[in-house]
């Protein structure tokens, strides 16, 4: 079949800082998905996009072309509003677990398609798979039935959703081109728009443990994604939130489920509760629900009831004991003072090296592995006091995990105050 364009011409346009036409973009995504553009050509184009950027109409068309590469889900038959949350990923970010059932309490359906972890950021599906029997793969019909019955579902995206993105993301992952804002924004938003949610709240992380290390970049990503969502008819808002230190007191799989259940039982760390409640308020507002009190639904057991039903509907036993790591080691405070820094990236890398994360997609994760924190920035600590517990089934991993933590902790004289603000801004 003769092709409409030549891949080399398309690469040259972006290399020379030009603008791709809608027809060129449509062809590029379609030709790559069906194998008419080779991986090395797409890698070169991705790098040109990373270096030279894309304008808003180009990003919008690129996103639309990725949506058109697969199926588009439709929840209108449910007869209730739908809302979803996407986080750009961080360390200890277990918010989806309490958030999805919490929002469903108020009659909003939450179709939460989630992923697995790669590198130092954890994946929601890996965490939930530490619950005995729980199943991540659901058919579209099963998903629809669970949304009608329970109101919330957290599951893997089916292969039919934005297949162009699956191929493109795998290529970006091995060619140093993940960090391009047009490519991240279109990748995330193509999946969220194809998923068919009516409204969307984005949690764009800023800081060492996030994709975006500085606020200006995170802001640009958030603004780009909000514009893409809004243009596609999805009511979209974003929060910029701090990821310079881990969220909550756990980074791992089973230990993050345990902490999420504490939040659903009305307890849990203050930062996890604050972000869960704030995101719930945003999702409910976007879905048109007024006068809801999500903080109360955590206290009075309504969110926990939906959680239990959501886990059971996917074959899990919410009351089963969670796996526990076979071995543990303690990291102690090196001095007296105030803990002013506990670096998210270092803790994420340590948890990953302990076995909580994977280096390659096909690797297995250890359910019990991870890092438990005993103090957060702002806490007064004494030399020799436990700061963290490292958990793994494979003790030979302790040394490399400790190496990752060598510069993670900064303790200042008492009276010092860490600069920490969990919710930095809202973009809509
Ligand atoms: N998550 C995605 O789904 N895509 C990206 O490009 C980055 C993070």
Short mmCIF file of C-alpha atoms in Angstrom, two decimals, residues 35 330 334 342 364:
data_model
loop_
_atom_site.label_atom_id
_atom_site.label_comp_id
_atom_site.label_asym_id
_atom_site.label_seq_id
_atom_site.Cartn_x
_atom_site.Cartn_y
_atom_site.Cartn_z
CA UNK A 35 3.81 -0.96 11.89
CA UNK A 330 15.76 -0.40 61.02
CA UNK A 334 21.80 10.12 63.03
CA UNK A 342 12.92 13.09 53.97
CA UNK A 364 7.23 -9.75 39.72
#
